[in-house]
Amino acid sequence: MLVLTRKVNESIVIGGTIEIRINRIDGDIVKIGIEAPREIPIFRKEVLTEIAASNQKAILAGSGQKPPAIGLPKLPPRPAPPAPTPKNP
């Protein structure tokens, strides 16, 4: 995860087409503005998780199956580092 420090009216750009601007900071609440092409959906994470859960319930309704665990896509695991080679004296 990249962590950046920004002040009010400063922004970051993602992929050349998405701009995230800090509009206001009120105590521990940060208000941001997002400019992105219309074809890019923007959701709060908790809403996206709720939508995914609702969609899975609708798909499995009446099938009698237990719904699979719901979550956001995960990155593949990192490969294990190579084992150290023994040194010959």
CSV table of N, CA and C in Angstrom, one decimal:
chain,number,residue,atom,x,y,z
A,1,MET,N,0.8,-1.2,0.0
A,1,MET,CA,0.0,0.0,0.0
A,1,MET,C,0.9,1.2,0.0
A,2,LEU,N,0.5,2.2,-0.8
A,2,LEU,CA,1.2,3.4,-0.9
A,2,LEU,C,0.5,4.4,0.0
A,3,VAL,N,1.2,5.0,0.9
A,3,VAL,CA,0.7,6.0,1.9
A,3,VAL,C,1.3,7.4,1.5
A,4,LEU,N,0.4,8.3,1.3
A,4,LEU,CA,0.8,9.7,0.9
A,4,LEU,C,0.3,10.7,1.9
A,5,THR,N,1.0,11.8,2.1
A,5,THR,CA,0.5,12.9,2.9
A,5,THR,C,0.1,14.0,1.9
A,6,ARG,N,-1.1,14.5,2.1
A,6,ARG,CA,-1.6,15.6,1.3
A,6,ARG,C,-2.3,16.6,2.2
A,7,LYS,N,-2.3,17.9,1.7
A,7,LYS,CA,-2.9,19.0,2.4
A,7,LYS,C,-4.2,19.3,1.7
A,8,VAL,N,-5.0,20.2,2.2
A,8,VAL,CA,-6.2,20.6,1.6
A,8,VAL,C,-5.9,21.3,0.2
A,9,ASN,N,-6.7,20.9,-0.8
A,9,ASN,CA,-6.5,21.4,-2.2
A,9,ASN,C,-5.4,20.7,-2.9
A,10,GLU,N,-4.7,19.8,-2.3
A,10,GLU,CA,-3.7,19.0,-3.0
A,10,GLU,C,-4.3,17.7,-3.5
A,11,SER,N,-3.7,17.1,-4.5
A,11,SER,CA,-4.4,15.9,-5.1
A,11,SER,C,-3.3,14.9,-5.5
A,12,ILE,N,-3.8,13.7,-5.9
A,12,ILE,CA,-3.0,12.7,-6.5
A,12,ILE,C,-3.7,12.3,-7.8
A,13,VAL,N,-2.9,11.8,-8.7
A,13,VAL,CA,-3.5,11.3,-10.0
A,13,VAL,C,-3.1,9.8,-10.1
A,14,ILE,N,-4.1,9.0,-10.5
A,14,ILE,CA,-4.0,7.6,-10.7
A,14,ILE,C,-4.2,7.3,-12.1
A,15,GLY,N,-3.2,6.7,-12.8
A,15,GLY,CA,-3.4,6.2,-14.2
A,15,GLY,C,-3.6,7.3,-15.2
A,16,GLY,N,-3.3,8.6,-14.8
A,16,GLY,CA,-3.5,9.7,-15.7
A,16,GLY,C,-4.9,10.1,-16.0
A,17,THR,N,-5.9,9.4,-15.4
A,17,THR,CA,-7.3,9.8,-15.7
A,17,THR,C,-8.1,10.0,-14.4
A,18,ILE,N,-7.6,9.5,-13.3
A,18,ILE,CA,-8.3,9.6,-12.0
A,18,ILE,C,-7.6,10.6,-11.1
A,19,GLU,N,-8.3,11.6,-10.6
A,19,GLU,CA,-7.7,12.6,-9.7
A,19,GLU,C,-8.5,12.5,-8.4
A,20,ILE,N,-7.7,12.4,-7.3
A,20,ILE,CA,-8.3,12.4,-6.0
A,20,ILE,C,-7.8,13.7,-5.3
A,21,ARG,N,-8.7,14.5,-4.9
A,21,ARG,CA,-8.3,15.8,-4.3
A,21,ARG,C,-8.8,15.9,-2.8
A,22,ILE,N,-8.0,16.4,-1.9
A,22,ILE,CA,-8.4,16.6,-0.5
A,22,ILE,C,-9.2,17.9,-0.5
A,23,ASN,N,-10.5,17.9,-0.2
A,23,ASN,CA,-11.3,19.1,-0.2
A,23,ASN,C,-11.4,19.8,1.1
A,24,ARG,N,-11.4,19.0,2.2
A,24,ARG,CA,-11.6,19.6,3.5
A,24,ARG,C,-11.2,18.6,4.6
A,25,ILE,N,-10.6,19.0,5.7
A,25,ILE,CA,-10.3,18.2,6.8
A,25,ILE,C,-11.0,18.8,8.0
A,26,ASP,N,-11.9,18.0,8.6
A,26,ASP,CA,-12.6,18.4,9.8
A,26,ASP,C,-12.3,17.5,10.9
A,27,GLY,N,-11.3,17.8,11.8
A,27,GLY,CA,-10.9,16.9,12.8
A,27,GLY,C,-10.4,15.6,12.2
A,28,ASP,N,-11.0,14.5,12.5
A,28,ASP,CA,-10.6,13.2,12.0
A,28,ASP,C,-11.3,12.7,10.7
A,29,ILE,N,-12.1,13.7,10.1
A,29,ILE,CA,-12.8,13.4,8.9
A,29,ILE,C,-12.2,14.1,7.8
A,30,VAL,N,-11.9,13.4,6.7
A,30,VAL,CA,-11.3,13.9,5.5
A,30,VAL,C,-12.3,13.8,4.4
A,31,LYS,N,-12.6,15.0,3.7
A,31,LYS,CA,-13.5,15.0,2.6
A,31,LYS,C,-12.7,15.0,1.3
A,32,ILE,N,-13.0,14.1,0.4
A,32,ILE,CA,-12.2,14.0,-0.8
A,32,ILE,C,-13.2,14.2,-2.0
A,33,GLY,N,-12.6,14.6,-3.1
A,33,GLY,CA,-13.3,14.7,-4.3
A,33,GLY,C,-12.6,13.8,-5.3
A,34,ILE,N,-13.4,13.1,-6.2
A,34,ILE,CA,-12.8,12.1,-7.1
A,34,ILE,C,-13.3,12.5,-8.5
A,35,GLU,N,-12.3,12.8,-9.4
A,35,GLU,CA,-12.6,13.0,-10.8
A,35,GLU,C,-12.1,11.8,-11.6
A,36,ALA,N,-13.1,11.2,-12.3
A,36,ALA,CA,-12.7,10.0,-13.1
A,36,ALA,C,-13.6,9.9,-14.3
A,37,PRO,N,-13.2,9.2,-15.3
A,37,PRO,CA,-14.1,9.0,-16.5
A,37,PRO,C,-15.4,8.3,-16.0
A,38,ARG,N,-16.5,8.6,-16.7
A,38,ARG,CA,-17.8,8.1,-16.3
A,38,ARG,C,-17.9,6.5,-16.3
A,39,GLU,N,-17.1,5.9,-17.2
A,39,GLU,CA,-17.1,4.4,-17.3
A,39,GLU,C,-16.4,3.7,-16.1
A,40,ILE,N,-15.8,4.5,-15.2
A,40,ILE,CA,-15.1,3.9,-14.1
A,40,ILE,C,-16.0,4.0,-12.9
A,41,PRO,N,-16.5,2.8,-12.4
A,41,PRO,CA,-17.4,2.9,-11.2
A,41,PRO,C,-16.6,3.2,-10.0
A,42,ILE,N,-17.2,4.0,-9.1
A,42,ILE,CA,-16.6,4.4,-7.8
A,42,ILE,C,-17.6,4.0,-6.7
A,43,PHE,N,-17.1,3.2,-5.8
A,43,PHE,CA,-17.9,2.8,-4.6
A,43,PHE,C,-17.1,2.9,-3.4
A,44,ARG,N,-17.8,3.2,-2.3
A,44,ARG,CA,-17.1,3.0,-1.0
A,44,ARG,C,-17.0,1.5,-0.8
A,45,LYS,N,-15.9,1.1,-0.1
A,45,LYS,CA,-15.6,-0.4,0.0
A,45,LYS,C,-16.8,-1.1,0.7
A,46,GLU,N,-17.3,-0.5,1.8
A,46,GLU,CA,-18.4,-1.2,2.5
A,46,GLU,C,-19.6,-1.4,1.6
A,47,VAL,N,-19.9,-0.5,0.7
A,47,VAL,CA,-21.1,-0.6,-0.2
A,47,VAL,C,-20.8,-1.7,-1.2
A,48,LEU,N,-19.6,-1.7,-1.7
A,48,LEU,CA,-19.2,-2.7,-2.7
A,48,LEU,C,-19.3,-4.1,-2.1
A,49,THR,N,-18.9,-4.3,-0.9
A,49,THR,CA,-19.0,-5.6,-0.2
A,49,THR,C,-20.5,-6.0,0.0
A,50,GLU,N,-21.3,-5.0,0.3
A,50,GLU,CA,-22.7,-5.3,0.5
A,50,GLU,C,-23.4,-5.7,-0.8
A,51,ILE,N,-23.0,-5.0,-1.9
A,51,ILE,CA,-23.5,-5.3,-3.2
A,51,ILE,C,-23.1,-6.8,-3.6
A,52,ALA,N,-21.9,-7.1,-3.4
A,52,ALA,CA,-21.4,-8.5,-3.7
A,52,ALA,C,-22.2,-9.5,-2.9
A,53,ALA,N,-22.4,-9.3,-1.6
A,53,ALA,CA,-23.2,-10.2,-0.8
A,53,ALA,C,-24.6,-10.4,-1.3
A,54,SER,N,-25.2,-9.3,-1.6
A,54,SER,CA,-26.6,-9.3,-2.1
A,54,SER,C,-26.7,-10.1,-3.4
A,55,ASN,N,-25.7,-9.8,-4.3
A,55,ASN,CA,-25.7,-10.5,-5.6
A,55,ASN,C,-25.5,-12.1,-5.4
A,56,GLN,N,-24.6,-12.4,-4.5
A,56,GLN,CA,-24.4,-13.9,-4.2
A,56,GLN,C,-25.7,-14.5,-3.6
A,57,LYS,N,-26.3,-13.8,-2.7
A,57,LYS,CA,-27.6,-14.4,-2.2
A,57,LYS,C,-28.6,-14.5,-3.2
A,58,ALA,N,-28.7,-13.6,-4.2
A,58,ALA,CA,-29.7,-13.7,-5.2
A,58,ALA,C,-29.4,-14.9,-6.1
A,59,ILE,N,-28.1,-15.1,-6.4
A,59,ILE,CA,-27.8,-16.2,-7.3
A,59,ILE,C,-28.1,-17.6,-6.7
A,60,LEU,N,-27.8,-17.7,-5.4
A,60,LEU,CA,-27.9,-18.9,-4.7
A,60,LEU,C,-29.3,-19.2,-4.1
A,61,ALA,N,-30.2,-18.2,-4.2
A,61,ALA,CA,-31.5,-18.3,-3.6
A,61,ALA,C,-32.2,-19.6,-4.1
A,62,GLY,N,-32.7,-20.4,-3.2
A,62,GLY,CA,-33.4,-21.6,-3.6
A,62,GLY,C,-32.5,-22.8,-4.0
A,63,SER,N,-31.2,-22.6,-4.1
A,63,SER,CA,-30.4,-23.7,-4.6
A,63,SER,C,-30.0,-24.6,-3.4
A,64,GLY,N,-30.2,-24.2,-2.2
A,64,GLY,CA,-29.9,-25.0,-1.0
A,64,GLY,C,-28.4,-25.0,-0.7
A,65,GLN,N,-27.6,-24.4,-1.5
A,65,GLN,CA,-26.1,-24.4,-1.3
A,65,GLN,C,-25.8,-23.3,-0.3
A,66,LYS,N,-24.7,-23.5,0.4
A,66,LYS,CA,-24.1,-22.5,1.3
A,66,LYS,C,-23.4,-21.5,0.4
A,67,PRO,N,-23.6,-20.2,0.6
A,67,PRO,CA,-22.9,-19.3,-0.3
A,67,PRO,C,-21.4,-19.3,0.1
A,68,PRO,N,-20.5,-19.1,-0.9
A,68,PRO,CA,-19.1,-19.0,-0.7
A,68,PRO,C,-18.7,-17.8,0.1
A,69,ALA,N,-17.6,-17.8,0.7
A,69,ALA,CA,-17.1,-16.6,1.4
A,69,ALA,C,-17.1,-15.4,0.5
A,70,ILE,N,-17.5,-14.2,1.0
A,70,ILE,CA,-17.5,-13.0,0.2
A,70,ILE,C,-16.3,-12.2,0.6
A,71,GLY,N,-15.7,-11.6,-0.4
A,71,GLY,CA,-14.6,-10.7,-0.2
A,71,GLY,C,-14.1,-10.1,-1.5
A,72,LEU,N,-13.3,-9.1,-1.3
A,72,LEU,CA,-12.7,-8.5,-2.5
A,72,LEU,C,-11.6,-9.3,-3.1
A,73,PRO,N,-11.3,-9.1,-4.3
A,73,PRO,CA,-10.2,-9.9,-4.9
A,73,PRO,C,-8.9,-9.8,-4.1
A,74,LYS,N,-8.2,-10.9,-4.0
A,74,LYS,CA,-6.9,-10.9,-3.3
A,74,LYS,C,-5.8,-11.1,-4.2
A,75,LEU,N,-4.6,-10.5,-3.8
A,75,LEU,CA,-3.4,-10.7,-4.6
A,75,LEU,C,-2.9,-12.1,-4.5
A,76,PRO,N,-2.2,-12.6,-5.5
A,76,PRO,CA,-1.7,-13.9,-5.3
A,76,PRO,C,-0.6,-13.9,-4.3
A,77,PRO,N,-0.3,-15.1,-3.6
A,77,PRO,CA,0.7,-15.1,-2.6
A,77,PRO,C,2.1,-14.8,-3.2
A,78,ARG,N,2.9,-14.2,-2.4
A,78,ARG,CA,4.3,-14.0,-2.9
A,78,ARG,C,5.1,-15.3,-2.9
A,79,PRO,N,5.9,-15.5,-3.9
A,79,PRO,CA,6.7,-16.8,-3.9
A,79,PRO,C,7.7,-16.8,-2.7
A,80,ALA,N,7.9,-18.0,-2.2
A,80,ALA,CA,8.9,-18.1,-1.1
A,80,ALA,C,10.3,-17.8,-1.5
A,81,PRO,N,11.0,-17.1,-0.6
A,81,PRO,CA,12.4,-16.8,-1.0
A,81,PRO,C,13.2,-18.1,-1.2
A,82,PRO,N,14.2,-18.1,-2.0
A,82,PRO,CA,15.0,-19.3,-2.2
A,82,PRO,C,15.7,-19.7,-0.9
A,83,ALA,N,15.8,-21.0,-0.7
A,83,ALA,CA,16.5,-21.6,0.5
A,83,ALA,C,18.0,-21.2,0.4
A,84,PRO,N,18.6,-20.9,1.6
A,84,PRO,CA,20.0,-20.6,1.5
A,84,PRO,C,20.8,-21.9,1.2
A,85,THR,N,21.9,-21.7,0.4
A,85,THR,CA,22.7,-22.8,0.0
A,85,THR,C,23.8,-23.0,1.1
A,86,PRO,N,24.0,-24.3,1.5
A,86,PRO,CA,25.1,-24.5,2.5
A,86,PRO,C,26.5,-24.1,1.9
A,87,LYS,N,27.3,-23.6,2.8
A,87,LYS,CA,28.6,-23.2,2.4
A,87,LYS,C,29.6,-24.4,2.7
A,88,ASN,N,30.5,-24.7,1.8
A,88,ASN,CA,31.5,-25.7,1.9
A,88,ASN,C,32.7,-25.1,2.6
A,89,PRO,N,33.2,-25.8,3.7
A,89,PRO,CA,34.4,-25.2,4.4
A,89,PRO,C,35.7,-25.3,3.6
